[in-house]
PDB file of C-alpha atoms in Angstrom:
ATOM      1  CA  MET A   1     118.606 114.655 124.219  1.00  0.00           C
ATOM      2  CA  SER A   2     115.593 112.421 123.597  1.00  0.00           C
ATOM      3  CA  ALA A   3     113.008 113.250 120.946  1.00  0.00           C
ATOM      4  CA  VAL A   4     110.378 113.773 123.645  1.00  0.00           C
ATOM      5  CA  ALA A   5     112.556 116.229 125.540  1.00  0.00           C
ATOM      6  CA  TYR A   6     113.351 118.069 122.296  1.00  0.00           C
ATOM      7  CA  ARG A   7     109.660 118.425 121.474  1.00  0.00           C
ATOM      8  CA  ARG A   8     108.999 119.776 124.936  1.00  0.00           C
ATOM      9  CA  ARG A   9     111.686 122.417 124.564  1.00  0.00           C
ATOM     10  CA  LEU A  10     110.742 123.408 121.012  1.00  0.00           C
ATOM     11  CA  PRO A  11     107.664 125.505 121.931  1.00  0.00           C
ATOM     12  CA  GLU A  12     109.750 127.343 124.509  1.00  0.00           C
ATOM     13  CA  SER A  13     112.341 128.348 121.907  1.00  0.00           C
ATOM     14  CA  ILE A  14     109.644 129.426 119.477  1.00  0.00           C
ATOM     15  CA  GLY A  15     107.854 131.318 122.199  1.00  0.00           C
ATOM     16  CA  ALA A  16     111.060 133.295 122.878  1.00  0.00           C
ATOM     17  CA  VAL A  17     110.151 135.443 119.862  1.00  0.00           C
ATOM     18  CA  PRO A  18     107.160 137.623 120.844  1.00  0.00           C
ATOM     19  CA  ALA A  19     104.146 137.224 118.608  1.00  0.00           C
ATOM     20  CA  SER A  20     103.978 141.010 118.258  1.00  0.00           C
ATOM     21  CA  ALA A  21     107.485 141.043 116.772  1.00  0.00           C
ATOM     22  CA  VAL A  22     106.497 138.380 114.246  1.00  0.00           C
ATOM     23  CA  TRP A  23     103.391 140.310 113.217  1.00  0.00           C
ATOM     24  CA  SER A  24     105.360 143.566 113.042  1.00  0.00           C
ATOM     25  CA  ALA A  25     107.966 141.979 110.783  1.00  0.00           C
ATOM     26  CA  ALA A  26     105.250 140.486 108.586  1.00  0.00           C
ATOM     27  CA  GLY A  27     103.421 143.807 108.388  1.00  0.00           C
ATOM     28  CA  MET A  28     106.575 145.688 107.447  1.00  0.00           C
ATOM     29  CA  LEU A  29     107.470 143.125 104.789  1.00  0.00           C
ATOM     30  CA  GLY A  30     103.957 143.469 103.388  1.00  0.00           C
ATOM     31  CA  LEU A  31     104.227 147.249 103.177  1.00  0.00           C
ATOM     32  CA  LEU A  32     107.655 146.983 101.576  1.00  0.00           C
ATOM     33  CA  ALA A  33     106.271 144.526  99.023  1.00  0.00           C
ATOM     34  CA  VAL A  34     103.513 146.985  98.118  1.00  0.00           C
ATOM     35  CA  SER A  35     106.074 149.766  97.935  1.00  0.00           C
ATOM     36  CA  VAL A  36     108.338 147.738  95.647  1.00  0.00           C
ATOM     37  CA  LEU A  37     105.396 146.944  93.372  1.00  0.00           C
ATOM     38  CA  LEU A  38     104.417 150.607  93.097  1.00  0.00           C
ATOM     39  CA  ARG A  39     107.947 151.932  92.735  1.00  0.00           C
ATOM     40  CA  THR A  40     109.160 149.510  90.101  1.00  0.00           C
ATOM     41  CA  SER A  41     106.060 149.495  87.883  1.00  0.00           C
ATOM     42  CA  ALA A  42     107.340 152.434  85.847  1.00  0.00           C
ATOM     43  CA  LEU A  43     111.063 151.980  86.496  1.00  0.00           C
ATOM     44  CA  ARG A  44     112.746 152.071  83.112  1.00  0.00           C
ATOM     45  CA  GLY A  45     116.077 152.880  81.572  1.00  0.00           C
ATOM     46  CA  GLY A  46     116.692 156.316  80.154  1.00  0.00           C
ATOM     47  CA  PHE A  47     117.408 159.668  81.766  1.00  0.00           C
ATOM     48  CA  TRP A  48     115.667 163.004  81.581  1.00  0.00           C
ATOM     49  CA  ILE A  49     117.855 166.107  81.606  1.00  0.00           C
ATOM     50  CA  ASP A  50     118.342 166.432  85.377  1.00  0.00           C
ATOM     51  CA  GLU A  51     119.106 162.732  85.733  1.00  0.00           C
ATOM     52  CA  GLY A  52     121.690 163.095  83.000  1.00  0.00           C
ATOM     53  CA  LEU A  53     123.267 165.866  85.054  1.00  0.00           C
ATOM     54  CA  SER A  54     123.320 163.568  88.079  1.00  0.00           C
ATOM     55  CA  ALA A  55     125.098 160.861  86.107  1.00  0.00           C
ATOM     56  CA  GLY A  56     127.538 163.353  84.611  1.00  0.00           C
ATOM     57  CA  ILE A  57     128.478 164.877  87.952  1.00  0.00           C
ATOM     58  CA  ALA A  58     128.751 161.467  89.635  1.00  0.00           C
ATOM     59  CA  SER A  59     131.081 160.245  86.870  1.00  0.00           C
ATOM     60  CA  HIS A  60     133.849 162.539  88.119  1.00  0.00           C
ATOM     61  CA  GLY A  61     136.313 161.417  90.755  1.00  0.00           C
ATOM     62  CA  LEU A  62     134.793 161.202  94.218  1.00  0.00           C
ATOM     63  CA  LEU A  63     136.927 164.001  95.626  1.00  0.00           C
ATOM     64  CA  ASP A  64     136.473 166.107  92.486  1.00  0.00           C
ATOM     65  CA  ILE A  65     132.685 166.277  92.846  1.00  0.00           C
ATOM     66  CA  PRO A  66     132.583 169.174  95.371  1.00  0.00           C
ATOM     67  CA  GLY A  67     134.685 171.304  93.018  1.00  0.00           C
ATOM     68  CA  VAL A  68     132.518 170.439  90.024  1.00  0.00           C
ATOM     69  CA  LEU A  69     129.429 171.534  91.951  1.00  0.00           C
ATOM     70  CA  ARG A  70     130.737 175.068  92.409  1.00  0.00           C
ATOM     71  CA  GLN A  71     129.290 175.661  88.945  1.00  0.00           C
ATOM     72  CA  ASP A  72     126.068 173.746  89.517  1.00  0.00           C
ATOM     73  CA  GLY A  73     124.460 175.049  92.702  1.00  0.00           C
ATOM     74  CA  SER A  74     123.864 171.775  94.549  1.00  0.00           C
ATOM     75  CA  PRO A  75     125.446 170.161  97.625  1.00  0.00           C
ATOM     76  CA  PRO A  76     127.565 167.039  97.054  1.00  0.00           C
ATOM     77  CA  LEU A  77     126.238 164.175  99.208  1.00  0.00           C
ATOM     78  CA  TYR A  78     123.852 162.522  96.748  1.00  0.00           C
ATOM     79  CA  TYR A  79     126.335 162.716  93.877  1.00  0.00           C
ATOM     80  CA  MET A  80     129.078 161.190  96.012  1.00  0.00           C
ATOM     81  CA  LEU A  81     126.755 158.357  97.021  1.00  0.00           C
ATOM     82  CA  LEU A  82     125.803 157.838  93.371  1.00  0.00           C
ATOM     83  CA  ASN A  83     129.501 157.787  92.487  1.00  0.00           C
ATOM     84  CA  GLY A  84     130.111 154.966  94.956  1.00  0.00           C
ATOM     85  CA  TRP A  85     126.927 153.156  93.931  1.00  0.00           C
ATOM     86  CA  THR A  86     127.784 153.151  90.228  1.00  0.00           C
ATOM     87  CA  ALA A  87     131.366 152.117  90.983  1.00  0.00           C
ATOM     88  CA  ILE A  88     129.992 148.965  92.610  1.00  0.00           C
ATOM     89  CA  PHE A  89     126.922 148.221  90.479  1.00  0.00           C
ATOM     90  CA  ASP A  90     127.882 149.836  87.143  1.00  0.00           C
ATOM     91  CA  ALA A  91     126.730 153.178  85.789  1.00  0.00           C
ATOM     92  CA  THR A  92     123.830 151.914  83.685  1.00  0.00           C
ATOM     93  CA  GLU A  93     120.688 154.018  83.694  1.00  0.00           C
ATOM     94  CA  ILE A  94     118.466 151.427  85.354  1.00  0.00           C
ATOM     95  CA  LYS A  95     121.003 150.637  88.088  1.00  0.00           C
ATOM     96  CA  SER A  96     121.451 154.340  88.787  1.00  0.00           C
ATOM     97  CA  HIS A  97     117.727 154.469  89.539  1.00  0.00           C
ATOM     98  CA  TYR A  98     118.026 151.661  92.086  1.00  0.00           C
ATOM     99  CA  LEU A  99     119.850 153.935  94.541  1.00  0.00           C
ATOM    100  CA  SER A 100     116.800 156.189  94.827  1.00  0.00           C
ATOM    101  CA  LEU A 101     114.543 153.133  94.958  1.00  0.00           C
ATOM    102  CA  GLY A 102     116.439 151.860  97.979  1.00  0.00           C
ATOM    103  CA  MET A 103     116.111 155.231  99.684  1.00  0.00           C
ATOM    104  CA  GLY A 104     112.390 155.315  98.990  1.00  0.00           C
ATOM    105  CA  LEU A 105     111.947 151.841 100.458  1.00  0.00           C
ATOM    106  CA  ALA A 106     114.047 152.723 103.511  1.00  0.00           C
ATOM    107  CA  THR A 107     111.679 155.607 104.222  1.00  0.00           C
ATOM    108  CA  VAL A 108     108.907 153.123 105.065  1.00  0.00           C
ATOM    109  CA  PRO A 109     110.550 151.683 108.217  1.00  0.00           C
ATOM    110  CA  ALA A 110     111.997 155.129 108.989  1.00  0.00           C
ATOM    111  CA  ALA A 111     108.487 156.606 109.065  1.00  0.00           C
ATOM    112  CA  TRP A 112     107.279 153.700 111.193  1.00  0.00           C
ATOM    113  CA  TRP A 113     110.047 154.272 113.724  1.00  0.00           C
ATOM    114  CA  ALA A 114     109.667 158.077 113.811  1.00  0.00           C
ATOM    115  CA  ALA A 115     105.924 158.011 114.500  1.00  0.00           C
ATOM    116  CA  ARG A 116     106.047 155.028 116.844  1.00  0.00           C
ATOM    117  CA  SER A 117     108.862 156.470 118.956  1.00  0.00           C
ATOM    118  CA  VAL A 118     106.954 159.712 119.514  1.00  0.00           C
ATOM    119  CA  PHE A 119     103.339 158.503 119.622  1.00  0.00           C
ATOM    120  CA  ASP A 120     102.424 154.813 119.572  1.00  0.00           C
ATOM    121  CA  SER A 121     102.399 151.689 117.427  1.00  0.00           C
ATOM    122  CA  ARG A 122      99.216 152.666 115.593  1.00  0.00           C
ATOM    123  CA  ALA A 123     100.728 155.993 114.554  1.00  0.00           C
ATOM    124  CA  GLY A 124     103.808 154.133 113.377  1.00  0.00           C
ATOM    125  CA  TRP A 125     101.784 151.903 111.086  1.00  0.00           C
ATOM    126  CA  PHE A 126      99.793 154.807 109.685  1.00  0.00           C
ATOM    127  CA  ALA A 127     103.035 156.647 108.913  1.00  0.00           C
ATOM    128  CA  ALA A 128     104.621 153.556 107.360  1.00  0.00           C
ATOM    129  CA  ALA A 129     101.556 152.888 105.195  1.00  0.00           C
ATOM    130  CA  PHE A 130     101.540 156.495 104.029  1.00  0.00           C
ATOM    131  CA  ALA A 131     105.236 156.315 103.148  1.00  0.00           C
ATOM    132  CA  ALA A 132     104.681 153.040 101.286  1.00  0.00           C
ATOM    133  CA  VAL A 133     102.024 154.436  98.932  1.00  0.00           C
ATOM    134  CA  ASN A 134     102.851 158.157  98.821  1.00  0.00           C
ATOM    135  CA  PRO A 135     102.790 159.112  95.118  1.00  0.00           C
ATOM    136  CA  PHE A 136     105.445 161.809  95.438  1.00  0.00           C
ATOM    137  CA  LEU A 137     107.878 159.401  97.071  1.00  0.00           C
ATOM    138  CA  THR A 138     106.987 156.809  94.451  1.00  0.00           C
ATOM    139  CA  GLN A 139     107.924 159.259  91.699  1.00  0.00           C
ATOM    140  CA  PHE A 140     111.157 160.334  93.378  1.00  0.00           C
ATOM    141  CA  SER A 141     112.110 156.695  94.015  1.00  0.00           C
ATOM    142  CA  GLN A 142     112.243 156.200  90.247  1.00  0.00           C
ATOM    143  CA  GLU A 143     114.528 159.155  89.496  1.00  0.00           C
ATOM    144  CA  ALA A 144     118.306 159.367  89.637  1.00  0.00           C
ATOM    145  CA  ARG A 145     118.015 162.528  91.706  1.00  0.00           C
ATOM    146  CA  MET A 146     118.485 163.413  95.362  1.00  0.00           C
ATOM    147  CA  TYR A 147     114.841 163.895  96.345  1.00  0.00           C
ATOM    148  CA  ALA A 148     114.234 160.413  97.781  1.00  0.00           C
ATOM    149  CA  LEU A 149     117.308 160.891  99.965  1.00  0.00           C
ATOM    150  CA  VAL A 150     115.988 164.248 101.193  1.00  0.00           C
ATOM    151  CA  ILE A 151     112.691 162.608 102.204  1.00  0.00           C
ATOM    152  CA  LEU A 152     114.456 159.752 103.996  1.00  0.00           C
ATOM    153  CA  LEU A 153     116.749 162.094 105.909  1.00  0.00           C
ATOM    154  CA  GLY A 154     113.895 164.511 106.619  1.00  0.00           C
ATOM    155  CA  THR A 155     111.812 161.703 108.096  1.00  0.00           C
ATOM    156  CA  LEU A 156     114.658 160.633 110.352  1.00  0.00           C
ATOM    157  CA  ALA A 157     115.547 164.204 111.319  1.00  0.00           C
ATOM    158  CA  THR A 158     111.936 164.875 112.310  1.00  0.00           C
ATOM    159  CA  GLY A 159     111.882 161.799 114.527  1.00  0.00           C
ATOM    160  CA  PHE A 160     115.215 162.708 116.098  1.00  0.00           C
ATOM    161  CA  PHE A 161     114.110 166.311 116.710  1.00  0.00           C
ATOM    162  CA  LEU A 162     110.870 165.295 118.407  1.00  0.00           C
ATOM    163  CA  ASN A 163     112.644 162.758 120.577  1.00  0.00           C
ATOM    164  CA  ALA A 164     115.459 165.137 121.500  1.00  0.00           C
ATOM    165  CA  TYR A 165     113.547 168.358 122.124  1.00  0.00           C
ATOM    166  CA  VAL A 166     109.890 167.478 122.722  1.00  0.00           C
ATOM    167  CA  LEU A 167     110.372 164.262 124.684  1.00  0.00           C
ATOM    168  CA  ARG A 168     113.760 165.485 125.989  1.00  0.00           C
ATOM    169  CA  ARG A 169     115.658 162.316 125.228  1.00  0.00           C
ATOM    170  CA  ARG A 170     119.185 163.690 125.036  1.00  0.00           C
ATOM    171  CA  ALA A 171     120.589 160.591 123.324  1.00  0.00           C
ATOM    172  CA  PHE A 172     118.901 161.798 120.118  1.00  0.00           C
ATOM    173  CA  ILE A 173     120.680 165.182 119.971  1.00  0.00           C
ATOM    174  CA  ALA A 174     123.733 163.859 118.115  1.00  0.00           C
ATOM    175  CA  PRO A 175     121.691 161.795 115.605  1.00  0.00           C
ATOM    176  CA  PHE A 176     119.571 164.883 114.928  1.00  0.00           C
ATOM    177  CA  ALA A 177     122.641 167.031 114.289  1.00  0.00           C
ATOM    178  CA  ILE A 178     124.238 164.465 111.987  1.00  0.00           C
ATOM    179  CA  THR A 179     121.039 163.831 110.033  1.00  0.00           C
ATOM    180  CA  LEU A 180     120.203 167.511 109.557  1.00  0.00           C
ATOM    181  CA  ALA A 181     123.772 168.168 108.424  1.00  0.00           C
ATOM    182  CA  ALA A 182     123.427 165.313 105.928  1.00  0.00           C
ATOM    183  CA  MET A 183     120.232 166.935 104.648  1.00  0.00           C
ATOM    184  CA  LEU A 184     122.078 170.223 104.148  1.00  0.00           C
ATOM    185  CA  TYR A 185     124.718 168.359 102.157  1.00  0.00           C
ATOM    186  CA  THR A 186     121.958 166.835 100.004  1.00  0.00           C
ATOM    187  CA  HIS A 187     119.695 169.711  98.922  1.00  0.00           C
ATOM    188  CA  ASN A 188     119.552 173.431  99.636  1.00  0.00           C
ATOM    189  CA  TRP A 189     115.856 173.118 100.491  1.00  0.00           C
ATOM    190  CA  SER A 190     117.083 171.686 103.767  1.00  0.00           C
ATOM    191  CA  LEU A 191     118.067 175.200 104.839  1.00  0.00           C
ATOM    192  CA  PHE A 192     114.341 175.875 105.236  1.00  0.00           C
ATOM    193  CA  PHE A 193     113.917 172.655 107.213  1.00  0.00           C
ATOM    194  CA  GLY A 194     116.742 173.718 109.503  1.00  0.00           C
ATOM    195  CA  ALA A 195     115.294 177.204 109.966  1.00  0.00           C
ATOM    196  CA  ALA A 196     111.882 175.722 110.779  1.00  0.00           C
ATOM    197  CA  SER A 197     113.509 173.413 113.313  1.00  0.00           C
ATOM    198  CA  VAL A 198     115.140 176.382 115.036  1.00  0.00           C
ATOM    199  CA  LEU A 199     111.821 178.224 115.129  1.00  0.00           C
ATOM    200  CA  ALA A 200     110.129 175.129 116.553  1.00  0.00           C
ATOM    201  CA  VAL A 201     112.315 175.432 119.638  1.00  0.00           C
ATOM    202  CA  LEU A 202     110.621 178.748 120.521  1.00  0.00           C
ATOM    203  CA  PRO A 203     107.164 177.339 121.394  1.00  0.00           C
ATOM    204  CA  LEU A 204     108.893 174.468 123.158  1.00  0.00           C
ATOM    205  CA  TYR A 205     110.768 177.018 125.257  1.00  0.00           C
ATOM    206  CA  GLN A 206     107.536 178.818 126.098  1.00  0.00           C
ATOM    207  CA  GLY A 207     105.878 175.574 127.112  1.00  0.00           C
ATOM    208  CA  THR A 208     108.767 174.358 129.245  1.00  0.00           C
ATOM    209  CA  ALA A 209     108.848 174.854 132.995  1.00  0.00           C
ATOM    210  CA  ALA A 210     111.110 177.717 134.038  1.00  0.00           C
ATOM    211  CA  GLU A 211     113.597 175.468 135.818  1.00  0.00           C
ATOM    212  CA  GLU A 212     114.008 173.309 132.689  1.00  0.00           C
ATOM    213  CA  ARG A 213     114.380 176.061 130.094  1.00  0.00           C
ATOM    214  CA  ARG A 214     118.114 176.404 130.542  1.00  0.00           C
ATOM    215  CA  GLY A 215     118.564 172.710 129.826  1.00  0.00           C
ATOM    216  CA  LEU A 216     116.437 172.975 126.682  1.00  0.00           C
ATOM    217  CA  LEU A 217     118.504 175.888 125.386  1.00  0.00           C
ATOM    218  CA  LYS A 218     121.713 174.013 126.144  1.00  0.00           C
ATOM    219  CA  ASP A 219     120.493 170.965 124.254  1.00  0.00           C
ATOM    220  CA  ALA A 220     119.379 173.139 121.336  1.00  0.00           C
ATOM    221  CA  ALA A 221     122.784 174.823 121.259  1.00  0.00           C
ATOM    222  CA  LEU A 222     124.482 171.423 121.193  1.00  0.00           C
ATOM    223  CA  GLY A 223     122.295 170.118 118.390  1.00  0.00           C
ATOM    224  CA  PHE A 224     122.218 173.131 116.113  1.00  0.00           C
ATOM    225  CA  GLY A 225     125.795 174.045 116.962  1.00  0.00           C
ATOM    226  CA  GLY A 226     126.814 170.580 115.833  1.00  0.00           C
ATOM    227  CA  VAL A 227     124.916 171.077 112.581  1.00  0.00           C
ATOM    228  CA  ALA A 228     126.702 174.393 112.007  1.00  0.00           C
ATOM    229  CA  LEU A 229     130.127 172.856 112.621  1.00  0.00           C
ATOM    230  CA  LEU A 230     129.436 169.946 110.287  1.00  0.00           C
ATOM    231  CA  PHE A 231     128.150 172.223 107.536  1.00  0.00           C
ATOM    232  CA  LEU A 232     130.864 174.872 107.928  1.00  0.00           C
ATOM    233  CA  PRO A 233     133.281 173.307 105.375  1.00  0.00           C
ATOM    234  CA  TRP A 234     130.633 173.636 102.649  1.00  0.00           C
ATOM    235  CA  LEU A 235     129.566 177.181 103.518  1.00  0.00           C
ATOM    236  CA  PRO A 236     132.141 178.978 101.284  1.00  0.00           C
ATOM    237  CA  THR A 237     130.990 176.902  98.304  1.00  0.00           C
ATOM    238  CA  LEU A 238     127.342 177.636  99.082  1.00  0.00           C
ATOM    239  CA  ILE A 239     128.075 181.368  99.163  1.00  0.00           C
ATOM    240  CA  PHE A 240     129.962 181.129  95.855  1.00  0.00           C
ATOM    241  CA  GLN A 241     127.075 179.208  94.301  1.00  0.00           C
ATOM    242  CA  ALA A 242     124.558 181.797  95.484  1.00  0.00           C
ATOM    243  CA  GLU A 243     126.601 184.568  93.874  1.00  0.00           C
ATOM    244  CA  HIS A 244     127.638 182.904  90.617  1.00  0.00           C
ATOM    245  CA  THR A 245     125.321 180.047  89.639  1.00  0.00           C
ATOM    246  CA  GLY A 246     121.751 179.798  88.493  1.00  0.00           C
ATOM    247  CA  ALA A 247     121.026 177.252  85.793  1.00  0.00           C
ATOM    248  CA  PRO A 248     124.360 177.013  83.941  1.00  0.00           C
ATOM    249  CA  TRP A 249     123.233 173.873  82.094  1.00  0.00           C
ATOM    250  CA  SER A 250     120.560 175.911  80.279  1.00  0.00           C
ATOM    251  CA  ASP A 251     123.070 178.213  78.555  1.00  0.00           C
TER     252      ASP A 251
END
């Protein structure tokens, strides 16, 4: 191919990437850079008491963690992730914090997607900017605790719920069920999120045309039934924790 022909084809290949995609990528990288700056400014070694508990629980064998937590009162997902993370990157204090940092950063594009998929691009950027500078998420992104993971999963679950049950995009039912189940395996606060999600179906039912209500209820049964099935293995432990644990580490 001659140099002239190559130069003629070059703009076409560059033009194959939409300018909007380039600007979107640049904007997201900019927000992530701001988020990294904010969320590493106070990132130091050292644990406070709850982070020490996280490290202690995660130091057990991966399959031993659920049994250990019978005496703690927490679900196992974060600790199992921390176990795998520290097995790969070492169990130093600063590297243990990086897991939460990654979850906090991942919330930025997750918020962008959730708002954009339901509303529009402008809403997506507002949500992403808020996630990038939110002080609570900044704090939780610097702790070896499960809270950044709860926020990430909660953001995704909200987007999946709105797509599945408000916009009636059935492809999002399974992702919603899996994500909400993951939340329940991360923190018991997620029980309230799940209950609120069930209640949110009621006004949707009232606002749905009569001929479509049956389909909405079927989709809700699929989604929340899937959550129940996924969470069922942990339910006996949750009941035991509710009856026997409080703050055993304070004794």
